[in-house]
Tab-separated table of C-alpha atoms in Angstrom:
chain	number	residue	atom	x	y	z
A	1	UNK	CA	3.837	6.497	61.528
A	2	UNK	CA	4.175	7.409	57.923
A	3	UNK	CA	1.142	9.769	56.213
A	4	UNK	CA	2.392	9.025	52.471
A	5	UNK	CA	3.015	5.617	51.064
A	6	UNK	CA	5.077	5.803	47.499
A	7	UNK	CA	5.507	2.664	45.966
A	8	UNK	CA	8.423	0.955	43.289
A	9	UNK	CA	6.109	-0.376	40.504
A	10	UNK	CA	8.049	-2.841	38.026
A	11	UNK	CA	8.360	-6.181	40.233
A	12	UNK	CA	6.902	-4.534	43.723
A	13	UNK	CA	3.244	-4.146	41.839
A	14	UNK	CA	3.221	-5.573	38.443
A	15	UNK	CA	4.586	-8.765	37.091
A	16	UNK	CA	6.627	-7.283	34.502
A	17	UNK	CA	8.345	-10.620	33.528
A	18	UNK	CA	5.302	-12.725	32.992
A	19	UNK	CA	3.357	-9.726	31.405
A	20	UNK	CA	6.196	-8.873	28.556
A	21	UNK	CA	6.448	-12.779	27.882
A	22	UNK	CA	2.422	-13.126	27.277
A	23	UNK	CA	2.838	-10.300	24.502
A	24	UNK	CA	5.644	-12.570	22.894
A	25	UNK	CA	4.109	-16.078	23.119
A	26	UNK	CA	2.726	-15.563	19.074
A	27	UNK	CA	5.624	-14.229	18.306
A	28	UNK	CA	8.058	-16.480	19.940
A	29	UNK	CA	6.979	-19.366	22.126
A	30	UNK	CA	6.923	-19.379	25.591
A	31	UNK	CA	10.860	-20.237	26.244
A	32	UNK	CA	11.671	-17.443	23.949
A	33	UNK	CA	9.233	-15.038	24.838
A	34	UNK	CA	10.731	-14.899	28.771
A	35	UNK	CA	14.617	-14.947	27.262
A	36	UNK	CA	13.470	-11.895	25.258
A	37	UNK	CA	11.327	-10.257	28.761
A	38	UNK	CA	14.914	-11.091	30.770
A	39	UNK	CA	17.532	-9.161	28.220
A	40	UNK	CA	15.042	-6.310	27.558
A	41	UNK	CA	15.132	-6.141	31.367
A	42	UNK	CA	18.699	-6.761	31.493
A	43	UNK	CA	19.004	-3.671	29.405
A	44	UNK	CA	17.066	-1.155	31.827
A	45	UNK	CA	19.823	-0.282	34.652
A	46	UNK	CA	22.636	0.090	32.104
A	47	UNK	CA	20.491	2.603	30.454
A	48	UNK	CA	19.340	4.561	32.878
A	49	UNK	CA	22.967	4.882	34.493
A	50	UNK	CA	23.619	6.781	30.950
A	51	UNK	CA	21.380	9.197	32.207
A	52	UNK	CA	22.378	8.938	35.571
A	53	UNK	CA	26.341	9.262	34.946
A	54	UNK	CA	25.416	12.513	32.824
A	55	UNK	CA	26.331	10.822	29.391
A	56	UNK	CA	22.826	11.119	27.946
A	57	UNK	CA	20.164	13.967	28.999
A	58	UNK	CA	16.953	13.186	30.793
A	59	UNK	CA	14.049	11.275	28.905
A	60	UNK	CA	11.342	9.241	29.604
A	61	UNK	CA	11.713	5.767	30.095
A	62	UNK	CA	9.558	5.110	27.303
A	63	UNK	CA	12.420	6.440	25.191
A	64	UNK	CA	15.033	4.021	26.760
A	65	UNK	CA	12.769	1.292	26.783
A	66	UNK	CA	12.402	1.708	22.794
A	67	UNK	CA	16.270	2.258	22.617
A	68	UNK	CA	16.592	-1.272	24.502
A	69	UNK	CA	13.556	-2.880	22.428
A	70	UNK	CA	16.049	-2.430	19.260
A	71	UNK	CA	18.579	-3.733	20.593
A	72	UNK	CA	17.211	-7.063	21.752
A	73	UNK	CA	15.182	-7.291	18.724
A	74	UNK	CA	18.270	-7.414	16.826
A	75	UNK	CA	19.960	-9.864	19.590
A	76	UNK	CA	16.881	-12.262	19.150
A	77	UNK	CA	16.885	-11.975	14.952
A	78	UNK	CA	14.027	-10.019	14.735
A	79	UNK	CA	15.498	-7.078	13.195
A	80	UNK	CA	12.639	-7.263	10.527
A	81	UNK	CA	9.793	-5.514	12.786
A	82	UNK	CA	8.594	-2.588	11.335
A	83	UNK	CA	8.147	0.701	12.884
A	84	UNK	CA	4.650	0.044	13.481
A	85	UNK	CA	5.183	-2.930	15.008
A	86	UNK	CA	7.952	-1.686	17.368
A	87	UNK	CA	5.906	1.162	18.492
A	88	UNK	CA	3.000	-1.093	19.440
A	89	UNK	CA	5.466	-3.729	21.263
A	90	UNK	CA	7.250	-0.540	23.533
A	91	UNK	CA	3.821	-0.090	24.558
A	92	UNK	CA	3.274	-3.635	26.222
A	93	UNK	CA	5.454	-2.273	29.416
A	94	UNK	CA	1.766	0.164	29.941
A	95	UNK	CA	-0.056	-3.305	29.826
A	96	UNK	CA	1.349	-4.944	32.673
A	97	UNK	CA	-0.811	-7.077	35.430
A	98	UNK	CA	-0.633	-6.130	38.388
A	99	UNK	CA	0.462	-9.491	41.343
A	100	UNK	CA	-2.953	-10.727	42.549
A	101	UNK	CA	-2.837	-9.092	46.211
A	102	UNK	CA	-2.363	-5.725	45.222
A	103	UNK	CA	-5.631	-3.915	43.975
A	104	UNK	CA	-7.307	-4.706	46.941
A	105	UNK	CA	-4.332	-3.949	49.290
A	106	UNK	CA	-4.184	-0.934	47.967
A	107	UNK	CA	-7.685	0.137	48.737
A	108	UNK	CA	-7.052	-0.536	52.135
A	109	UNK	CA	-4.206	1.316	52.322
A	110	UNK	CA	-5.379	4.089	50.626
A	111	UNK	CA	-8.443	4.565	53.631
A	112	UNK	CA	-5.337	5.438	56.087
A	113	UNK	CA	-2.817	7.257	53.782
A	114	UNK	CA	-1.820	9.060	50.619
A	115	UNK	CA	-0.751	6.856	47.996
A	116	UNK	CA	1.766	7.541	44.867
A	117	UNK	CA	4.122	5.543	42.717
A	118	UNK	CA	8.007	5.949	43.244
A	119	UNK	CA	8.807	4.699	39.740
A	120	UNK	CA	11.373	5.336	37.007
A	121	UNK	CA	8.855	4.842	34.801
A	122	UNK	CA	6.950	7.879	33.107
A	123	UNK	CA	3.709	9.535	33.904
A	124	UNK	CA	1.907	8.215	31.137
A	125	UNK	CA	2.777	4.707	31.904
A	126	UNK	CA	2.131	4.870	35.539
A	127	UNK	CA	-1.599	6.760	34.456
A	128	UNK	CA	-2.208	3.670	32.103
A	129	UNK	CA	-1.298	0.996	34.622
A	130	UNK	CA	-2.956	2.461	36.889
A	131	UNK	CA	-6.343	2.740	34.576
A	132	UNK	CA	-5.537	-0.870	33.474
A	133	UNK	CA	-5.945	-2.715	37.181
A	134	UNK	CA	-7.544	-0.600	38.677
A	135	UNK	CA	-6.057	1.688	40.974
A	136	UNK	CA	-6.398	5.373	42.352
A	137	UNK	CA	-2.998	7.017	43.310
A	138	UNK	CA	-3.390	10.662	45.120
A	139	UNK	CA	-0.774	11.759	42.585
A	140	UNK	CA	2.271	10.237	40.477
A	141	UNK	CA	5.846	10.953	41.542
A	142	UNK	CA	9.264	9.423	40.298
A	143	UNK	CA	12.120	9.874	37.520
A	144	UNK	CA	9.904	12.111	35.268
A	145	UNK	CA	9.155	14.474	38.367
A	146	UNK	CA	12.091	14.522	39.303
A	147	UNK	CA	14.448	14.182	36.337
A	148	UNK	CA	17.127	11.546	37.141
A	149	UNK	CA	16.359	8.406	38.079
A	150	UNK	CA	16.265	6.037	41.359
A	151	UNK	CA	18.409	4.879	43.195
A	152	UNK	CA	19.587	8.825	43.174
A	153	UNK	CA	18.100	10.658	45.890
A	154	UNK	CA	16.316	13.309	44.186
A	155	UNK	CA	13.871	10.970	43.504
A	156	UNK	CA	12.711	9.709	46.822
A	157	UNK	CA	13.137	13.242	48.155
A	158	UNK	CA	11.089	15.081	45.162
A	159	UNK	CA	8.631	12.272	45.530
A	160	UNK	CA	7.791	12.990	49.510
A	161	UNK	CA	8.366	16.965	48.859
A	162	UNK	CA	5.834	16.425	46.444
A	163	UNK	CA	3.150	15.743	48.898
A	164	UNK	CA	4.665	18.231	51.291
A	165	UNK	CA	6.270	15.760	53.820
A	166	UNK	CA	9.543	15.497	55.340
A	167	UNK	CA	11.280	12.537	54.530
A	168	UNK	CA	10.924	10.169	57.491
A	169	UNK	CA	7.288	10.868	56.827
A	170	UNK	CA	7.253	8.913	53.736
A	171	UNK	CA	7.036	5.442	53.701
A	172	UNK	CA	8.963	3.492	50.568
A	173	UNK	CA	7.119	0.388	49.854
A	174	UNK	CA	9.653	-2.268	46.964
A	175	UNK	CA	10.163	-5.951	46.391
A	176	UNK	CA	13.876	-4.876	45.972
A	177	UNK	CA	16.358	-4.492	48.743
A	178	UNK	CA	18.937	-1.479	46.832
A	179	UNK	CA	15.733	0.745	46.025
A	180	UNK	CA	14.882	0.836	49.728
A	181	UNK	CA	18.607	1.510	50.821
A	182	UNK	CA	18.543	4.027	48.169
A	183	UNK	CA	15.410	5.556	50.071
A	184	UNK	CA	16.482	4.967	53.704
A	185	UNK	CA	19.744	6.626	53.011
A	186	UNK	CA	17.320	9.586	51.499
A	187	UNK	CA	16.081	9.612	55.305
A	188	UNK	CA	12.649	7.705	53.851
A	189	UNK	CA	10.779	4.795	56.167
A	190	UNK	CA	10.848	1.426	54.658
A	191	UNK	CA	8.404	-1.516	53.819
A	192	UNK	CA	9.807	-4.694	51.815
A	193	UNK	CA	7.359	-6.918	50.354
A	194	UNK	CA	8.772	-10.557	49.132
A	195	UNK	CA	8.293	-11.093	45.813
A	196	UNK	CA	10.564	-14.309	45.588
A	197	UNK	CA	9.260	-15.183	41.802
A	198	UNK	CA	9.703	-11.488	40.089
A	199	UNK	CA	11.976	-12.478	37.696
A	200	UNK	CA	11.046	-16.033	37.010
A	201	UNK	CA	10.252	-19.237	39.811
A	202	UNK	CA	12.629	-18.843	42.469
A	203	UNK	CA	14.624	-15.477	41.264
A	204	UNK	CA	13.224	-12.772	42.876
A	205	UNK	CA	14.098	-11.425	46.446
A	206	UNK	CA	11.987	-13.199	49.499
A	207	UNK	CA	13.772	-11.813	52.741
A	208	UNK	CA	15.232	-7.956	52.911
A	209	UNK	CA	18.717	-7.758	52.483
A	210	UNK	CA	19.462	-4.764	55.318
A	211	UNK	CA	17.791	-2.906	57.631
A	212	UNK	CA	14.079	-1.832	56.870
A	213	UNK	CA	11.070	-0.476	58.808
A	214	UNK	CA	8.839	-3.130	57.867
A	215	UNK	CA	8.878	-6.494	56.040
A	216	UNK	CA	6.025	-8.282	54.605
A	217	UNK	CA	5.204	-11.561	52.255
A	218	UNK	CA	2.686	-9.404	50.569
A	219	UNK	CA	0.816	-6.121	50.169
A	220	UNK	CA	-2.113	-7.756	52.007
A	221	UNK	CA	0.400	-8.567	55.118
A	222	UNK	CA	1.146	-4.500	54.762
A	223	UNK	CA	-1.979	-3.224	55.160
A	224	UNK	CA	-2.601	-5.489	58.378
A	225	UNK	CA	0.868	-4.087	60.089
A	226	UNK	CA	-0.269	-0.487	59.287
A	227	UNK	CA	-3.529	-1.086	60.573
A	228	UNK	CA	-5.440	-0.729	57.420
């Protein structure tokens, strides 16, 4: 049994898609406002592989997210936003809801184990989502710990180092099948949880795709398999 869960945020926690969109809809209209949410998503891997491939040096994610945010802007004729405007827009990805079962799955879970986020995103984002629904990690781990960013194994393995546990002591808990391969080839448990509607009705993973430790339909169903 695992004594540290660490947990993928954007998809596994938060509704990232439907959260981004809400901060568009005066700006854009609701069909818009998700096209924009999808291609400033689309944007993320491509730029973190920059920084994984060794092209660009580390930085926050804030600072790719911004880099992305200016290019879709442009894409979707918005070019116009000022600085201001932009800066205060970057920010919406530390004002994302959190999927209804999770603040009080997490309490439960939290009785029984240590609890961190796994996350490329940065510290400060993870401390203001974290003040925003809710929720009490025991630390935060991830990219800006361990500069470079998941799938690469540093992270998982800084991330369960961090807490002073060998890796098959760590449990990695994501709606997405290639983060937890990433983690199980780290030597990390596993727990997927479905979240079939992460990236719009019907796009989002609902069974694991490989082998995992545990599988769930929700945080909720978690907490009852670990005995919480």
């Amino acid at each position: 049994m695992p004594n540290v869960l660490l947990f993928d945020v954007f998809g596994t926690l938060v509704d990232w898609r439907g959260s981004i969109a809400a901060e568009l809809l005066p700006l854009l209209g609701r069909a818009r406002a998700e096209a924009f949410a999808d291609a400033w998503r689309a944007q993320y891997q491509p730029a973190m592989e920059e920084v994984r491939a060794g092209r660009l040096p580390f930085c926050k994610l804030d600072v790719l997210h911004r880099r992305n945010l200016d290019i879709v802007l442009k894409d979707f004729g918005l070019d116009h936003l000022d600085e201001a405007a932009r800066r205060e827009l970057n920010l919406a990805w530390h004002r994302l809801a959190a999927w209804p079962d999770v603040g009080a799955a997490l309490q439960r879970l939290r009785r029984r184990f240590r609890l961190a986020p796994c996350s490329n995103g940065n510290i400060s984002l993870m401390a203001d989502l974290a003040r925003l629904n809710g929720w009490h990690w025991d630390a935060i781990t991830g990219a800006e710990l361990a500069r470079d960013y998941k799938p690469k194994a540093i992270v998982y393995l800084t991330a369960a180092l961090a807490f002073d546990a060998a890796p098959e002591d760590a449990l990695m808990v994501a709606a997405h099948s290639s983060d937890l391969a990433a983690a199980r080839a780290a030597g990390l448990a596993t727990a997927f949880i479905a979240r079939p509607d992460e990236q719009g009705p019907g796009r989002g993973e609902s069974r694991a795709v490989g082998p995992v430790d545990y599988e769930a339909q929700s945080l909720t169903e978690l907490a009852d398999m670990l005995g919480c």
